PDB file of N, CA and C in Angstrom:
ATOM      1  N   MET V 222      -0.414   1.906   1.267  1.00 67.00           N
ATOM      2  CA  MET V 222      -0.496   3.104   1.888  1.00 67.00           C
ATOM      3  C   MET V 222      -1.710   3.628   2.541  1.00 67.00           C
ATOM      4  N   GLY V 223      -2.883   2.637   1.658  1.00 82.00           N
ATOM      5  CA  GLY V 223      -4.268   3.234   2.061  1.00 82.00           C
ATOM      6  C   GLY V 223      -4.552   2.923   3.194  1.00 82.00           C
ATOM      7  N   GLY V 224      -4.058   2.035   3.937  1.00 82.00           N
ATOM      8  CA  GLY V 224      -4.579   1.848   5.595  1.00 82.00           C
ATOM      9  C   GLY V 224      -4.276   2.709   6.691  1.00 82.00           C
ATOM     10  N   ALA V 225      -2.771   3.249   5.888  1.00 84.00           N
ATOM     11  CA  ALA V 225      -2.559   4.711   6.725  1.00 84.00           C
ATOM     12  C   ALA V 225      -2.809   5.803   6.558  1.00 84.00           C
ATOM     13  N   ILE V 226      -3.262   6.160   5.034  1.00 88.00           N
ATOM     14  CA  ILE V 226      -4.672   7.071   5.108  1.00 88.00           C
ATOM     15  C   ILE V 226      -5.592   7.136   5.600  1.00 88.00           C
ATOM     16  N   ALA V 227      -6.263   5.624   5.811  1.00 88.00           N
ATOM     17  CA  ALA V 227      -7.239   5.762   6.713  1.00 88.00           C
ATOM     18  C   ALA V 227      -7.552   5.842   7.906  1.00 88.00           C
ATOM     19  N   ALA V 228      -6.455   5.321   8.298  1.00 87.00           N
ATOM     20  CA  ALA V 228      -6.338   5.718   9.781  1.00 87.00           C
ATOM     21  C   ALA V 228      -5.751   6.740  10.037  1.00 87.00           C
ATOM     22  N   LEU V 229      -5.138   7.919   9.578  1.00 88.00           N
ATOM     23  CA  LEU V 229      -4.784   8.919   9.704  1.00 88.00           C
ATOM     24  C   LEU V 229      -6.151   9.545   9.634  1.00 88.00           C
ATOM     25  N   THR V 230      -6.813   9.625   8.436  1.00 90.00           N
ATOM     26  CA  THR V 230      -8.109  10.096   8.325  1.00 90.00           C
ATOM     27  C   THR V 230      -9.349  10.364   9.226  1.00 90.00           C
ATOM     28  N   VAL V 231      -9.171   8.754  10.148  1.00 90.00           N
ATOM     29  CA  VAL V 231     -10.131   8.679  11.082  1.00 90.00           C
ATOM     30  C   VAL V 231      -9.604   9.386  12.453  1.00 90.00           C
ATOM     31  N   LEU V 232      -8.405   9.859  12.489  1.00 88.00           N
ATOM     32  CA  LEU V 232      -7.944  10.958  13.527  1.00 88.00           C
ATOM     33  C   LEU V 232      -8.746  11.882  13.387  1.00 88.00           C
ATOM     34  N   ARG V 233      -8.402  12.138  12.174  1.00 90.00           N
ATOM     35  CA  ARG V 233      -8.553  13.770  11.539  1.00 90.00           C
ATOM     36  C   ARG V 233     -10.515  13.965  11.839  1.00 90.00           C
ATOM     37  N   LEU V 234     -11.485  13.020  11.514  1.00 91.00           N
ATOM     38  CA  LEU V 234     -12.660  13.135  11.280  1.00 91.00           C
ATOM     39  C   LEU V 234     -12.944  12.972  13.117  1.00 91.00           C
ATOM     40  N   ARG V 235     -12.286  11.998  13.569  1.00 88.00           N
ATOM     41  CA  ARG V 235     -12.798  11.876  15.187  1.00 88.00           C
ATOM     42  C   ARG V 235     -12.719  13.587  15.857  1.00 88.00           C
ATOM     43  N   SER V 236     -11.783  14.190  15.743  1.00 88.00           N
ATOM     44  CA  SER V 236     -11.453  15.657  16.326  1.00 88.00           C
ATOM     45  C   SER V 236     -11.801  16.482  15.881  1.00 88.00           C
ATOM     46  N   GLU V 237     -12.764  16.085  14.688  1.00 90.00           N
ATOM     47  CA  GLU V 237     -13.049  17.700  13.451  1.00 90.00           C
ATOM     48  C   GLU V 237     -14.590  18.131  13.483  1.00 90.00           C
ATOM     49  N   ALA V 238     -14.831  16.286  13.270  1.00 88.00           N
ATOM     50  CA  ALA V 238     -16.456  16.328  12.643  1.00 88.00           C
ATOM     51  C   ALA V 238     -16.931  15.521  13.707  1.00 88.00           C
ATOM     52  N   PRO V 239     -17.832  16.489  14.366  1.00 88.00           N
ATOM     53  CA  PRO V 239     -18.667  16.297  15.576  1.00 88.00           C
ATOM     54  C   PRO V 239     -19.861  14.527  15.130  1.00 88.00           C
ATOM     55  N   TRP V 240     -20.276  14.494  13.589  1.00 91.00           N
ATOM     56  CA  TRP V 240     -21.100  13.305  13.174  1.00 91.00           C
ATOM     57  C   TRP V 240     -19.940  12.113  13.390  1.00 91.00           C
ATOM     58  N   ALA V 241     -18.696  11.891  13.552  1.00 86.00           N
ATOM     59  CA  ALA V 241     -17.570  10.750  12.900  1.00 86.00           C
ATOM     60  C   ALA V 241     -16.862  10.477  14.493  1.00 86.00           C
ATOM     61  N   HIS V 242     -17.401  11.198  15.489  1.00 85.00           N
ATOM     62  CA  HIS V 242     -16.827  10.562  16.709  1.00 85.00           C
ATOM     63  C   HIS V 242     -16.752   9.474  16.876  1.00 85.00           C
ATOM     64  N   GLU V 243     -17.073   8.474  16.229  1.00 89.00           N
ATOM     65  CA  GLU V 243     -17.413   6.955  16.627  1.00 89.00           C
ATOM     66  C   GLU V 243     -17.175   6.429  15.234  1.00 89.00           C
ATOM     67  N   ALA V 244     -16.379   7.066  14.082  1.00 91.00           N
ATOM     68  CA  ALA V 244     -15.367   6.396  13.002  1.00 91.00           C
ATOM     69  C   ALA V 244     -14.489   5.659  13.586  1.00 91.00           C
ATOM     70  N   VAL V 245     -14.415   3.929  12.739  1.00 91.00           N
ATOM     71  CA  VAL V 245     -13.345   3.271  12.499  1.00 91.00           C
ATOM     72  C   VAL V 245     -12.581   3.149  11.522  1.00 91.00           C
ATOM     73  N   ALA V 246     -11.385   3.118  11.174  1.00 90.00           N
ATOM     74  CA  ALA V 246     -10.680   2.316   9.803  1.00 90.00           C
ATOM     75  C   ALA V 246     -10.760   0.727   9.947  1.00 90.00           C
ATOM     76  N   TYR V 247     -10.769  -0.248   8.996  1.00 90.00           N
ATOM     77  CA  TYR V 247     -10.164  -1.264   8.836  1.00 90.00           C
ATOM     78  C   TYR V 247      -9.339  -1.039   7.503  1.00 90.00           C
ATOM     79  N   SER V 248      -8.247  -2.142   7.778  1.00 87.00           N
ATOM     80  CA  SER V 248      -7.390  -2.192   6.409  1.00 87.00           C
ATOM     81  C   SER V 248      -6.596  -3.552   6.807  1.00 87.00           C
ATOM     82  N   ILE V 249      -5.959  -3.740   6.024  1.00 86.00           N
ATOM     83  CA  ILE V 249      -4.655  -4.721   5.433  1.00 86.00           C
ATOM     84  C   ILE V 249      -3.988  -4.301   5.330  1.00 86.00           C
ATOM     85  N   GLY V 250      -2.721  -4.910   6.001  1.00 81.00           N
ATOM     86  CA  GLY V 250      -1.014  -4.992   5.964  1.00 81.00           C
ATOM     87  C   GLY V 250      -1.115  -3.519   5.894  1.00 81.00           C
ATOM     88  N   THR V 251      -1.246  -2.698   6.735  1.00 79.00           N
ATOM     89  CA  THR V 251      -0.942  -1.111   6.968  1.00 79.00           C
ATOM     90  C   THR V 251       0.683  -1.224   7.360  1.00 79.00           C
ATOM     91  N   PRO V 252       0.809   0.117   6.484  1.00 77.00           N
ATOM     92  CA  PRO V 252       2.405   0.420   6.912  1.00 77.00           C
ATOM     93  C   PRO V 252       2.508   1.154   8.137  1.00 77.00           C
ATOM     94  N   GLY V 253       3.961   1.363   8.740  1.00 74.00           N
ATOM     95  CA  GLY V 253       3.997   1.865   9.972  1.00 74.00           C
ATOM     96  C   GLY V 253       3.879   3.998   9.564  1.00 74.00           C
ATOM     97  N   ALA V 254       3.206   4.175   9.540  1.00 73.00           N
ATOM     98  CA  ALA V 254       3.254   5.561   8.872  1.00 73.00           C
ATOM     99  C   ALA V 254       3.124   6.312   9.965  1.00 73.00           C
ATOM    100  N   LEU V 255       2.361   6.379  11.253  1.00 75.00           N
ATOM    101  CA  LEU V 255       2.618   7.085  12.483  1.00 75.00           C
ATOM    102  C   LEU V 255       3.529   7.258  13.446  1.00 75.00           C
ATOM    103  N   SER V 256       3.326   8.684  14.423  1.00 79.00           N
ATOM    104  CA  SER V 256       4.114   8.535  15.240  1.00 79.00           C
ATOM    105  C   SER V 256       3.277   7.299  16.307  1.00 79.00           C
ATOM    106  N   LEU V 257       4.527   7.318  17.492  1.00 80.00           N
ATOM    107  CA  LEU V 257       4.007   5.877  18.519  1.00 80.00           C
ATOM    108  C   LEU V 257       3.272   6.751  18.922  1.00 80.00           C
ATOM    109  N   ASN V 258       2.673   8.506  19.110  1.00 85.00           N
ATOM    110  CA  ASN V 258       1.787   9.035  20.025  1.00 85.00           C
ATOM    111  C   ASN V 258       0.562   8.514  19.290  1.00 85.00           C
ATOM    112  N   LEU V 259       0.619   8.894  18.287  1.00 84.00           N
ATOM    113  CA  LEU V 259      -0.508   8.801  17.313  1.00 84.00           C
ATOM    114  C   LEU V 259      -0.954   6.857  17.543  1.00 84.00           C
ATOM    115  N   GLY V 260       0.161   6.232  17.244  1.00 81.00           N
ATOM    116  CA  GLY V 260      -0.311   4.872  16.986  1.00 81.00           C
ATOM    117  C   GLY V 260      -1.173   4.264  18.435  1.00 81.00           C
ATOM    118  N   ARG V 261      -1.088   5.063  19.819  1.00 87.00           N
ATOM    119  CA  ARG V 261      -1.293   4.627  21.096  1.00 87.00           C
ATOM    120  C   ARG V 261      -2.616   5.275  20.879  1.00 87.00           C
ATOM    121  N   ARG V 262      -2.652   6.567  20.515  1.00 87.00           N
ATOM    122  CA  ARG V 262      -4.203   6.834  20.668  1.00 87.00           C
ATOM    123  C   ARG V 262      -5.281   6.467  19.763  1.00 87.00           C
ATOM    124  N   LEU V 263      -4.826   5.981  18.709  1.00 86.00           N
ATOM    125  CA  LEU V 263      -5.476   5.008  17.745  1.00 86.00           C
ATOM    126  C   LEU V 263      -6.102   3.590  18.503  1.00 86.00           C
ATOM    127  N   ALA V 264      -5.257   3.200  19.103  1.00 85.00           N
ATOM    128  CA  ALA V 264      -5.415   1.759  19.950  1.00 85.00           C
ATOM    129  C   ALA V 264      -6.138   2.084  20.972  1.00 85.00           C
ATOM    130  N   GLU V 265      -5.715   2.775  21.985  1.00 89.00           N
ATOM    131  CA  GLU V 265      -6.770   3.604  23.040  1.00 89.00           C
ATOM    132  C   GLU V 265      -8.199   3.911  23.107  1.00 89.00           C
ATOM    133  N   GLU V 266      -8.339   4.757  21.622  1.00 88.00           N
ATOM    134  CA  GLU V 266      -9.768   4.507  21.130  1.00 88.00           C
ATOM    135  C   GLU V 266     -10.498   3.634  20.164  1.00 88.00           C
ATOM    136  N   ARG V 267      -9.681   2.556  20.100  1.00 90.00           N
ATOM    137  CA  ARG V 267     -10.324   1.558  19.048  1.00 90.00           C
ATOM    138  C   ARG V 267     -10.530   2.392  17.977  1.00 90.00           C
ATOM    139  N   ALA V 268      -9.901   3.015  17.264  1.00 87.00           N
ATOM    140  CA  ALA V 268     -10.527   3.967  16.023  1.00 87.00           C
ATOM    141  C   ALA V 268     -10.036   2.896  15.006  1.00 87.00           C
ATOM    142  N   ALA V 269      -8.692   2.413  15.029  1.00 87.00           N
ATOM    143  CA  ALA V 269      -8.346   1.611  13.552  1.00 87.00           C
ATOM    144  C   ALA V 269      -8.233  -0.231  14.013  1.00 87.00           C
ATOM    145  N   TYR V 270      -8.377  -0.665  12.944  1.00 87.00           N
ATOM    146  CA  TYR V 270      -8.199  -2.298  13.074  1.00 87.00           C
ATOM    147  C   TYR V 270      -7.413  -2.406  11.779  1.00 87.00           C
ATOM    148  N   THR V 271      -6.195  -3.504  12.052  1.00 84.00           N
ATOM    149  CA  THR V 271      -5.535  -4.079  10.939  1.00 84.00           C
ATOM    150  C   THR V 271      -5.192  -5.483  11.129  1.00 84.00           C
ATOM    151  N   VAL V 272      -5.373  -6.441   9.793  1.00 86.00           N
ATOM    152  CA  VAL V 272      -4.617  -7.825   9.640  1.00 86.00           C
ATOM    153  C   VAL V 272      -3.512  -7.779   9.023  1.00 86.00           C
ATOM    154  N   VAL V 273      -2.721  -7.926  10.044  1.00 83.00           N
ATOM    155  CA  VAL V 273      -1.336  -8.635   9.149  1.00 83.00           C
ATOM    156  C   VAL V 273      -1.284  -9.910   8.777  1.00 83.00           C
ATOM    157  N   ASN V 274      -0.292 -10.007   7.902  1.00 83.00           N
ATOM    158  CA  ASN V 274       0.275 -11.666   7.333  1.00 83.00           C
ATOM    159  C   ASN V 274       1.219 -11.831   7.922  1.00 83.00           C
ATOM    160  N   GLY V 275       1.810 -12.488   8.905  1.00 79.00           N
ATOM    161  CA  GLY V 275       2.792 -12.821   9.430  1.00 79.00           C
ATOM    162  C   GLY V 275       4.011 -12.717   8.600  1.00 79.00           C
ATOM    163  N   SER V 276       4.230 -12.957   7.448  1.00 79.00           N
ATOM    164  CA  SER V 276       5.406 -12.647   6.466  1.00 79.00           C
ATOM    165  C   SER V 276       5.518 -11.214   6.048  1.00 79.00           C
ATOM    166  N   ASP V 277       4.067 -10.670   5.949  1.00 79.00           N
ATOM    167  CA  ASP V 277       4.145  -9.817   5.289  1.00 79.00           C
ATOM    168  C   ASP V 277       5.656  -8.091   5.980  1.00 79.00           C
ATOM    169  N   TRP V 278       6.303  -7.462   5.211  1.00 78.00           N
ATOM    170  CA  TRP V 278       7.660  -7.117   5.408  1.00 78.00           C
ATOM    171  C   TRP V 278       6.925  -5.301   5.789  1.00 78.00           C
ATOM    172  N   LEU V 279       5.857  -5.294   4.968  1.00 77.00           N
ATOM    173  CA  LEU V 279       5.326  -3.932   4.808  1.00 77.00           C
ATOM    174  C   LEU V 279       5.462  -2.753   6.227  1.00 77.00           C
ATOM    175  N   PRO V 280       4.463  -3.893   6.836  1.00 76.00           N
ATOM    176  CA  PRO V 280       3.623  -3.480   8.599  1.00 76.00           C
ATOM    177  C   PRO V 280       4.743  -3.077   9.225  1.00 76.00           C
ATOM    178  N   ARG V 281       5.868  -3.979   8.996  1.00 74.00           N
ATOM    179  CA  ARG V 281       7.001  -3.960  10.107  1.00 74.00           C
ATOM    180  C   ARG V 281       8.590  -3.028   9.628  1.00 74.00           C
ATOM    181  N   THR V 282       7.840  -2.200   8.531  1.00 76.00           N
ATOM    182  CA  THR V 282       8.817  -1.212   8.201  1.00 76.00           C
ATOM    183  C   THR V 282       8.348  -0.106   8.521  1.00 76.00           C
ATOM    184  N   SER V 283       9.635   0.988   9.135  1.00 74.00           N
ATOM    185  CA  SER V 283       9.630   2.013   9.791  1.00 74.00           C
ATOM    186  C   SER V 283      10.777   2.855   9.501  1.00 74.00           C
ATOM    187  N   LEU V 284      10.407   4.237  10.044  1.00 77.00           N
ATOM    188  CA  LEU V 284      11.909   5.307   9.996  1.00 77.00           C
ATOM    189  C   LEU V 284      12.831   4.323  11.066  1.00 77.00           C
ATOM    190  N   PRO V 285      12.195   4.193  12.020  1.00 79.00           N
ATOM    191  CA  PRO V 285      13.402   3.628  13.268  1.00 79.00           C
ATOM    192  C   PRO V 285      13.965   2.283  12.748  1.00 79.00           C
ATOM    193  N   ALA V 286      13.138   1.568  12.117  1.00 78.00           N
ATOM    194  CA  ALA V 286      13.637   0.287  11.773  1.00 78.00           C
ATOM    195  C   ALA V 286      14.667   0.518  10.503  1.00 78.00           C
ATOM    196  N   ALA V 287      14.440   1.039   9.489  1.00 81.00           N
ATOM    197  CA  ALA V 287      15.529   1.938   8.381  1.00 81.00           C
ATOM    198  C   ALA V 287      16.804   2.409   9.234  1.00 81.00           C
ATOM    199  N   ARG V 288      16.977   3.480   9.984  1.00 84.00           N
ATOM    200  CA  ARG V 288      17.837   3.542  10.514  1.00 84.00           C
ATOM    201  C   ARG V 288      18.854   2.473  11.680  1.00 84.00           C
ATOM    202  N   GLU V 289      17.934   1.649  12.035  1.00 85.00           N
ATOM    203  CA  GLU V 289      18.862   0.828  12.877  1.00 85.00           C
ATOM    204  C   GLU V 289      19.659  -0.337  11.574  1.00 85.00           C
ATOM    205  N   LEU V 290      18.549  -0.478  10.360  1.00 81.00           N
ATOM    206  CA  LEU V 290      19.193  -0.909   9.411  1.00 81.00           C
ATOM    207  C   LEU V 290      20.471  -0.625   8.917  1.00 81.00           C
ATOM    208  N   VAL V 291      20.240   0.454   9.068  1.00 83.00           N
ATOM    209  CA  VAL V 291      21.663   1.227   8.884  1.00 83.00           C
ATOM    210  C   VAL V 291      23.038   1.211   9.105  1.00 83.00           C
ATOM    211  N   ASP V 292      22.812   1.638  11.030  1.00 82.00           N
ATOM    212  CA  ASP V 292      23.432   1.190  11.636  1.00 82.00           C
ATOM    213  C   ASP V 292      24.098   0.188  11.524  1.00 82.00           C
ATOM    214  N   ASP V 293      23.527  -1.070  11.928  1.00 83.00           N
ATOM    215  CA  ASP V 293      24.063  -2.190  11.658  1.00 83.00           C
ATOM    216  C   ASP V 293      24.626  -2.710  10.446  1.00 83.00           C
ATOM    217  N   LEU V 294      24.310  -2.144   9.418  1.00 82.00           N
ATOM    218  CA  LEU V 294      25.360  -2.438   8.074  1.00 82.00           C
ATOM    219  C   LEU V 294      26.755  -1.633   8.315  1.00 82.00           C
ATOM    220  N   VAL V 295      26.437  -0.576   8.792  1.00 81.00           N
ATOM    221  CA  VAL V 295      27.473   0.606   8.855  1.00 81.00           C
ATOM    222  C   VAL V 295      28.840   0.068   9.768  1.00 81.00           C
ATOM    223  N   GLY V 296      28.218  -0.682  11.221  1.00 80.00           N
ATOM    224  CA  GLY V 296      28.909  -1.236  12.092  1.00 80.00           C
ATOM    225  C   GLY V 296      29.443  -2.583  11.663  1.00 80.00           C
ATOM    226  N   LEU V 297      28.323  -3.427  10.218  1.00 80.00           N
ATOM    227  CA  LEU V 297      29.083  -4.445   9.827  1.00 80.00           C
ATOM    228  C   LEU V 297      30.090  -3.767   9.182  1.00 80.00           C
ATOM    229  N   GLY V 298      30.292  -3.316   8.453  1.00 79.00           N
ATOM    230  CA  GLY V 298      31.394  -2.496   7.574  1.00 79.00           C
ATOM    231  C   GLY V 298      32.663  -2.160   8.338  1.00 79.00           C
ATOM    232  N   THR V 299      32.334  -1.662   9.202  1.00 78.00           N
ATOM    233  CA  THR V 299      33.710  -1.421  10.007  1.00 78.00           C
ATOM    234  C   THR V 299      34.050  -2.267  10.954  1.00 78.00           C
ATOM    235  N   LEU V 300      33.226  -3.420  11.240  1.00 73.00           N
ATOM    236  CA  LEU V 300      34.168  -4.474  12.131  1.00 73.00           C
ATOM    237  C   LEU V 300      34.921  -5.668  10.938  1.00 73.00           C
ATOM    238  N   ARG V 301      33.965  -5.417   9.490  1.00 75.00           N
ATOM    239  CA  ARG V 301      35.109  -6.356   8.256  1.00 75.00           C
ATOM    240  C   ARG V 301      36.399  -5.254   7.935  1.00 75.00           C
ATOM    241  N   SER V 302      35.870  -4.063   8.330  1.00 75.00           N
ATOM    242  CA  SER V 302      37.483  -3.646   7.700  1.00 75.00           C
ATOM    243  C   SER V 302      38.835  -3.451   8.857  1.00 75.00           C
ATOM    244  N   LEU V 303      37.878  -3.641  10.211  1.00 72.00           N
ATOM    245  CA  LEU V 303      39.267  -3.779  11.110  1.00 72.00           C
ATOM    246  C   LEU V 303      39.587  -5.020  11.328  1.00 72.00           C
ATOM    247  N   LEU V 304      38.846  -5.963  10.843  1.00 71.00           N
ATOM    248  CA  LEU V 304      39.195  -7.526  11.182  1.00 71.00           C
ATOM    249  C   LEU V 304      40.086  -7.896  10.061  1.00 71.00           C
ATOM    250  N   ARG V 305      39.819  -7.107   8.867  1.00 73.00           N
ATOM    251  CA  ARG V 305      40.690  -7.789   7.375  1.00 73.00           C
ATOM    252  C   ARG V 305      42.204  -6.522   7.753  1.00 73.00           C
ATOM    253  N   GLY V 306      41.962  -5.206   8.562  1.00 73.00           N
ATOM    254  CA  GLY V 306      43.066  -4.421   9.000  1.00 73.00           C
ATOM    255  C   GLY V 306      43.896  -5.503   9.893  1.00 73.00           C
ATOM    256  N   ALA V 307      43.387  -5.889  10.597  1.00 75.00           N
ATOM    257  CA  ALA V 307      44.513  -7.211  11.465  1.00 75.00           C
ATOM    258  C   ALA V 307      44.666  -8.177  11.168  1.00 75.00           C
ATOM    259  N   SER V 308      44.036  -8.837   9.948  1.00 74.00           N
ATOM    260  CA  SER V 308      44.861 -10.140   9.955  1.00 74.00           C
ATOM    261  C   SER V 308      45.842  -9.752   8.882  1.00 74.00           C
ATOM    262  N   GLY V 309      45.681  -8.516   8.256  1.00 69.00           N
ATOM    263  CA  GLY V 309      46.875  -8.213   6.860  1.00 69.00           C
ATOM    264  C   GLY V 309      46.160  -8.167   5.560  1.00 69.00           C
ATOM    265  N   LYS V 310      45.142  -8.865   5.199  1.00 64.00           N
ATOM    266  CA  LYS V 310      44.560  -8.862   4.119  1.00 64.00           C
ATOM    267  C   LYS V 310      43.682  -8.026   3.746  1.00 64.00           C
ATOM    268  N   PRO V 311      43.738  -7.934   2.409  1.00 58.00           N
ATOM    269  CA  PRO V 311      42.667  -6.427   2.146  1.00 58.00           C
ATOM    270  C   PRO V 311      41.832  -6.954   1.832  1.00 58.00           C
ATOM    271  N   SER V 312      41.116  -8.292   1.019  1.00 55.00           N
ATOM    272  CA  SER V 312      39.935  -8.986   0.344  1.00 55.00           C
ATOM    273  C   SER V 312      39.586 -10.016   1.286  1.00 55.00           C
ATOM    274  N   ALA V 313      38.685 -10.240   1.058  1.00 53.00           N
ATOM    275  CA  ALA V 313      38.545 -11.761   1.359  1.00 53.00           C
ATOM    276  C   ALA V 313      39.403 -12.635   0.269  1.00 53.00           C
ATOM    277  N   GLY V 314      39.852 -12.713  -0.384  1.00 52.00           N
ATOM    278  CA  GLY V 314      40.613 -13.819  -1.053  1.00 52.00           C
ATOM    279  C   GLY V 314      40.348 -14.136  -2.100  1.00 52.00           C
ATOM    280  N   ARG V 315      39.145 -14.381  -2.163  1.00 52.00           N
ATOM    281  CA  ARG V 315      38.859 -14.966  -3.546  1.00 52.00           C
ATOM    282  C   ARG V 315      37.344 -14.393  -4.260  1.00 52.00           C
ATOM    283  N   PRO V 316      37.359 -14.364  -5.680  1.00 51.00           N
ATOM    284  CA  PRO V 316      36.702 -14.024  -6.374  1.00 51.00           C
ATOM    285  C   PRO V 316      35.109 -14.156  -6.052  1.00 51.00           C
ATOM    286  N   LEU V 317      34.467 -13.245  -6.140  1.00 51.00           N
ATOM    287  CA  LEU V 317      32.870 -13.469  -6.315  1.00 51.00           C
ATOM    288  C   LEU V 317      32.002 -14.883  -6.985  1.00 51.00           C
ATOM    289  N   LEU V 318      32.730 -14.947  -8.326  1.00 56.00           N
ATOM    290  CA  LEU V 318      32.167 -15.937  -9.330  1.00 56.00           C
ATOM    291  C   LEU V 318      33.456 -16.745  -9.745  1.00 56.00           C
ATOM    292  N   GLU V 319      33.199 -17.847  -9.758  1.00 60.00           N
ATOM    293  CA  GLU V 319      34.326 -18.829 -10.036  1.00 60.00           C
ATOM    294  C   GLU V 319      34.734 -18.573 -11.987  1.00 60.00           C
ATOM    295  N   GLY V 320      36.048 -18.279 -11.671  1.00 57.00           N
ATOM    296  CA  GLY V 320      36.502 -18.491 -13.009  1.00 57.00           C
ATOM    297  C   GLY V 320      36.417 -16.737 -13.788  1.00 57.00           C
ATOM    298  N   ALA V 321      35.916 -15.900 -12.632  1.00 56.00           N
ATOM    299  CA  ALA V 321      35.715 -14.515 -13.198  1.00 56.00           C
ATOM    300  C   ALA V 321      37.066 -13.470 -13.277  1.00 56.00           C
ATOM    301  N   ASP V 322      38.290 -14.414 -12.600  1.00 60.00           N
ATOM    302  CA  ASP V 322      39.493 -13.612 -12.724  1.00 60.00           C
ATOM    303  C   ASP V 322      40.468 -13.859 -14.264  1.00 60.00           C
ATOM    304  N   VAL V 323      39.418 -15.480 -14.899  1.00 60.00           N
ATOM    305  CA  VAL V 323      40.228 -15.659 -15.525  1.00 60.00           C
ATOM    306  C   VAL V 323      39.384 -15.240 -17.009  1.00 60.00           C
ATOM    307  N   GLU V 324      40.333 -14.360 -17.971  1.00 60.00           N
ATOM    308  CA  GLU V 324      39.384 -14.386 -19.014  1.00 60.00           C
ATOM    309  C   GLU V 324      38.867 -15.269 -19.911  1.00 60.00           C
ATOM    310  N   GLN V 325      37.588 -15.326 -20.581  1.00 58.00           N
ATOM    311  CA  GLN V 325      37.164 -15.922 -21.527  1.00 58.00           C
ATOM    312  C   GLN V 325      36.838 -15.484 -22.602  1.00 58.00           C
ATOM    313  N   LEU V 326      37.289 -16.422 -23.815  1.00 58.00           N
ATOM    314  CA  LEU V 326      36.948 -15.700 -25.153  1.00 58.00           C
ATOM    315  C   LEU V 326      35.835 -16.765 -25.295  1.00 58.00           C
ATOM    316  N   PRO V 327      34.917 -16.422 -26.112  1.00 56.00           N
ATOM    317  CA  PRO V 327      33.503 -16.733 -26.742  1.00 56.00           C
ATOM    318  C   PRO V 327      33.995 -18.090 -27.999  1.00 56.00           C
TER     319      PRO V 327
END
């Protein structure tokens, strides 16, 4: 979260402190914590630079991405329920673990 705080600080300093009108923030793996408008403003003013590893999940995480994930999961659950109802099977028909339905004594 340090990169997001740095970006917000640069925005505020640039708008309120005359001595900081050319302030710039540098960060690594900054999470998506700003609105689209603030992000565009940072880009236009060249006020923040961030480096992101291609495998890093945090910079790609945002509220819209979380909402899309929840919508996809709900849609998947609804689709599975419809398919199960159409096929007449209440469940997938096999236990999660082999032998889980058999009692095992020590």
